[in-house]
Amino acid sequence: MAKGLDPEFLSQLKSKNNLVEIVGNYVPLERKGGNWWGRCPFHHEKTPSFSVHPKKNIFKCFGCGIGGDVIEFTRMFYNTDFIGAVKILN
């Protein structure tokens, strides 16, 4: 987390940005049980191992091991830093 950013602001930013919708803009997702599954956008794979947990608003790839929240997904997808991801989501 970046120094100087209000934790309440970051919490609200994460709450207002639905990770399933954001990931779904770039990755076809299919609901299985309580999670959404798709192919990881960060490495090549043939079968879906990328999971999005809507209640927690987090993701995890069981193929390459990456995971995080909506800010981390945005940071990685757009190849930017933390502040850049916050700006994109705000």
Coordinates of N, CA and C in Angstrom, one line a residue:
M1 N 0.8 -1.2 0.0 CA 0.0 0.0 0.0 C 0.9 1.2 0.0
A2 N 0.5 2.2 -0.7 CA 1.2 3.4 -0.8 C 1.1 4.3 0.4
K3 N 2.2 4.9 0.8 CA 2.1 5.8 2.0 C 1.4 7.1 1.6
G4 N 0.6 7.6 2.6 CA -0.1 8.8 2.3 C -1.5 8.7 1.8
L5 N -1.9 7.4 1.4 CA -3.3 7.2 1.0 C -4.1 6.8 2.1
D6 N -5.3 7.4 2.2 CA -6.2 7.2 3.3 C -6.7 5.7 3.2
P7 N -6.6 4.9 4.3 CA -7.1 3.6 4.2 C -8.6 3.5 3.9
E8 N -9.4 4.5 4.4 CA -10.8 4.5 4.2 C -11.1 4.7 2.7
F9 N -10.3 5.6 2.0 CA -10.4 5.8 0.6 C -10.1 4.6 -0.2
L10 N -9.1 3.8 0.2 CA -8.7 2.6 -0.5 C -9.8 1.5 -0.3
S11 N -10.4 1.5 0.9 CA -11.5 0.5 1.2 C -12.7 0.8 0.3
Q12 N -13.0 2.1 0.2 CA -14.2 2.5 -0.6 C -13.9 2.3 -2.1
L13 N -12.7 2.5 -2.5 CA -12.3 2.3 -3.9 C -12.5 0.8 -4.3
K14 N -12.0 -0.1 -3.4 CA -12.1 -1.5 -3.6 C -13.6 -1.9 -3.6
S15 N -14.4 -1.4 -2.7 CA -15.8 -1.7 -2.6 C -16.6 -1.3 -3.9
K16 N -16.3 -0.1 -4.4 CA -17.1 0.4 -5.6 C -16.6 -0.3 -6.9
N17 N -15.5 -1.0 -6.9 CA -15.0 -1.6 -8.2 C -15.2 -3.1 -8.0
N18 N -16.2 -3.6 -8.7 CA -16.6 -5.1 -8.6 C -15.5 -5.8 -9.5
L19 N -14.8 -6.7 -8.8 CA -13.7 -7.4 -9.5 C -14.2 -8.4 -10.6
V20 N -15.4 -9.0 -10.3 CA -15.9 -9.9 -11.3 C -16.2 -9.1 -12.6
E21 N -16.8 -7.9 -12.5 CA -17.1 -7.1 -13.7 C -15.8 -6.7 -14.4
I22 N -14.9 -6.2 -13.6 CA -13.6 -5.7 -14.2 C -12.9 -6.9 -14.9
V23 N -12.7 -8.0 -14.2 CA -12.0 -9.1 -14.9 C -12.8 -9.6 -16.1
G24 N -14.1 -9.6 -15.9 CA -15.0 -10.1 -17.0 C -14.9 -9.3 -18.3
N25 N -14.4 -8.0 -18.2 CA -14.2 -7.2 -19.3 C -13.1 -7.7 -20.2
Y26 N -12.2 -8.5 -19.6 CA -11.0 -8.9 -20.3 C -10.9 -10.5 -20.4
V27 N -11.5 -11.2 -19.5 CA -11.4 -12.6 -19.5 C -12.8 -13.2 -19.4
P28 N -13.2 -14.1 -20.3 CA -14.5 -14.8 -20.2 C -14.5 -15.6 -18.9
L29 N -15.5 -15.3 -18.1 CA -15.7 -16.0 -16.8 C -16.9 -16.9 -16.8
E30 N -16.8 -18.0 -16.1 CA -18.0 -18.9 -15.9 C -18.2 -19.1 -14.4
R31 N -19.4 -19.0 -14.0 CA -19.7 -19.2 -12.6 C -19.7 -20.7 -12.3
K32 N -19.0 -21.1 -11.3 CA -19.0 -22.5 -10.8 C -19.0 -22.4 -9.3
G33 N -20.1 -22.8 -8.7 CA -20.3 -22.7 -7.2 C -20.4 -21.2 -6.9
G34 N -19.6 -20.8 -5.9 CA -19.6 -19.4 -5.4 C -18.6 -18.5 -6.1
N35 N -17.8 -19.1 -6.9 CA -16.7 -18.3 -7.6 C -16.9 -18.3 -9.1
W36 N -16.1 -17.4 -9.7 CA -16.1 -17.3 -11.2 C -14.7 -17.8 -11.6
W37 N -14.7 -18.5 -12.8 CA -13.5 -19.1 -13.3 C -13.2 -18.7 -14.7
G38 N -11.9 -18.6 -15.0 CA -11.5 -18.3 -16.4 C -10.1 -18.6 -16.6
R39 N -9.6 -18.4 -17.8 CA -8.1 -18.6 -18.0 C -7.4 -17.3 -17.6
C40 N -6.3 -17.6 -16.9 CA -5.5 -16.5 -16.4 C -5.0 -15.6 -17.5
P41 N -5.1 -14.3 -17.3 CA -4.6 -13.3 -18.3 C -3.1 -13.1 -18.2
F42 N -2.5 -13.7 -17.2 CA -1.1 -13.4 -16.9 C -0.1 -14.5 -17.3
H43 N -0.7 -15.6 -17.8 CA 0.1 -16.7 -18.3 C -0.7 -17.5 -19.3
H44 N -0.1 -18.3 -20.1 CA -0.8 -19.1 -21.1 C -1.3 -20.4 -20.4
E45 N -2.5 -20.7 -20.6 CA -3.0 -22.0 -20.0 C -4.2 -22.5 -20.9
K46 N -4.4 -23.8 -20.9 CA -5.5 -24.4 -21.7 C -6.8 -24.5 -20.9
T47 N -6.7 -24.7 -19.6 CA -7.9 -24.9 -18.8 C -7.9 -23.8 -17.8
P48 N -9.1 -23.4 -17.4 CA -9.3 -22.3 -16.4 C -8.7 -22.7 -15.0
S49 N -7.8 -21.8 -14.5 CA -7.3 -22.0 -13.2 C -7.4 -20.7 -12.4
F50 N -8.0 -19.7 -13.0 CA -8.0 -18.3 -12.5 C -9.4 -18.1 -11.8
S51 N -9.4 -17.9 -10.5 CA -10.7 -17.8 -9.8 C -10.9 -16.4 -9.2
V52 N -12.1 -16.0 -9.3 CA -12.5 -14.7 -8.7 C -13.6 -14.9 -7.7
H53 N -13.3 -14.5 -6.5 CA -14.2 -14.7 -5.3 C -15.0 -13.4 -5.2
P54 N -16.3 -13.4 -5.6 CA -17.0 -12.1 -5.5 C -17.3 -11.5 -4.2
K55 N -17.5 -12.3 -3.2 CA -17.8 -11.8 -1.8 C -16.6 -11.2 -1.2
K56 N -15.5 -11.7 -1.4 CA -14.2 -11.1 -0.9 C -13.6 -10.1 -1.8
N57 N -14.0 -10.1 -3.1 CA -13.5 -9.2 -4.1 C -12.0 -9.4 -4.3
I58 N -11.6 -10.7 -4.4 CA -10.2 -11.1 -4.6 C -10.1 -12.1 -5.7
F59 N -8.9 -12.3 -6.3 CA -8.7 -13.3 -7.3 C -7.5 -14.1 -6.9
K60 N -7.4 -15.3 -7.5 CA -6.3 -16.2 -7.3 C -6.1 -17.1 -8.5
C61 N -4.9 -17.2 -9.0 CA -4.6 -18.2 -10.1 C -3.9 -19.4 -9.5
F62 N -4.5 -20.5 -9.7 CA -3.9 -21.7 -9.1 C -2.9 -22.3 -10.1
G63 N -2.7 -21.7 -11.2 CA -1.7 -22.1 -12.2 C -0.3 -21.5 -11.9
C64 N -0.4 -20.1 -11.8 CA 0.9 -19.4 -11.6 C 1.0 -18.8 -10.2
G65 N 0.0 -18.9 -9.4 CA 0.1 -18.5 -8.0 C -0.2 -17.1 -7.7
I66 N -0.4 -16.2 -8.7 CA -0.7 -14.8 -8.4 C -2.1 -14.7 -7.7
G67 N -2.3 -13.6 -7.0 CA -3.6 -13.3 -6.4 C -3.6 -11.9 -5.9
G68 N -4.8 -11.4 -5.5 CA -4.9 -10.1 -4.9 C -6.3 -9.6 -5.0
D69 N -6.3 -8.2 -4.8 CA -7.6 -7.5 -4.9 C -7.7 -6.8 -6.2
V70 N -8.7 -6.0 -6.3 CA -9.0 -5.3 -7.6 C -7.8 -4.3 -8.0
I71 N -7.2 -3.7 -7.0 CA -6.1 -2.8 -7.2 C -4.9 -3.6 -7.8
E72 N -4.6 -4.8 -7.2 CA -3.5 -5.6 -7.7 C -3.8 -6.1 -9.1
F73 N -5.0 -6.5 -9.4 CA -5.4 -7.0 -10.8 C -5.1 -5.9 -11.8
T74 N -5.6 -4.7 -11.4 CA -5.5 -3.5 -12.3 C -4.0 -3.2 -12.5
R75 N -3.2 -3.2 -11.5 CA -1.8 -2.9 -11.5 C -1.1 -3.9 -12.5
M76 N -1.4 -5.2 -12.3 CA -0.7 -6.2 -13.2 C -1.2 -6.1 -14.6
F77 N -2.6 -6.0 -14.8 CA -3.1 -6.0 -16.1 C -2.6 -4.9 -17.0
Y78 N -2.6 -3.7 -16.4 CA -2.1 -2.5 -17.1 C -0.6 -2.2 -17.0
N79 N 0.1 -3.1 -16.3 CA 1.5 -3.0 -16.1 C 1.9 -1.6 -15.6
T80 N 1.2 -1.2 -14.5 CA 1.5 0.1 -13.9 C 1.8 -0.1 -12.4
D81 N 2.1 1.0 -11.7 CA 2.4 0.9 -10.3 C 1.1 1.0 -9.5
F82 N 1.2 1.0 -8.2 CA 0.0 1.0 -7.3 C -0.8 2.3 -7.5
I83 N -0.1 3.5 -7.5 CA -0.8 4.7 -7.7 C -1.5 4.8 -9.1
G84 N -0.8 4.3 -10.1 CA -1.4 4.2 -11.4 C -2.7 3.4 -11.5
A85 N -2.7 2.3 -10.8 CA -3.9 1.4 -10.7 C -5.0 2.1 -9.9
V86 N -4.7 2.9 -8.9 CA -5.7 3.6 -8.1 C -6.3 4.7 -9.0
K87 N -5.5 5.4 -9.8 CA -6.0 6.4 -10.7 C -6.9 5.8 -11.7
I88 N -6.6 4.6 -12.3 CA -7.4 3.9 -13.3 C -8.8 3.6 -12.6
L89 N -8.8 3.1 -11.4 CA -10.0 2.6 -10.8 C -10.9 3.8 -10.2
N90 N -10.2 4.9 -10.0 CA -10.9 6.1 -9.4 C -11.6 6.8 -10.5

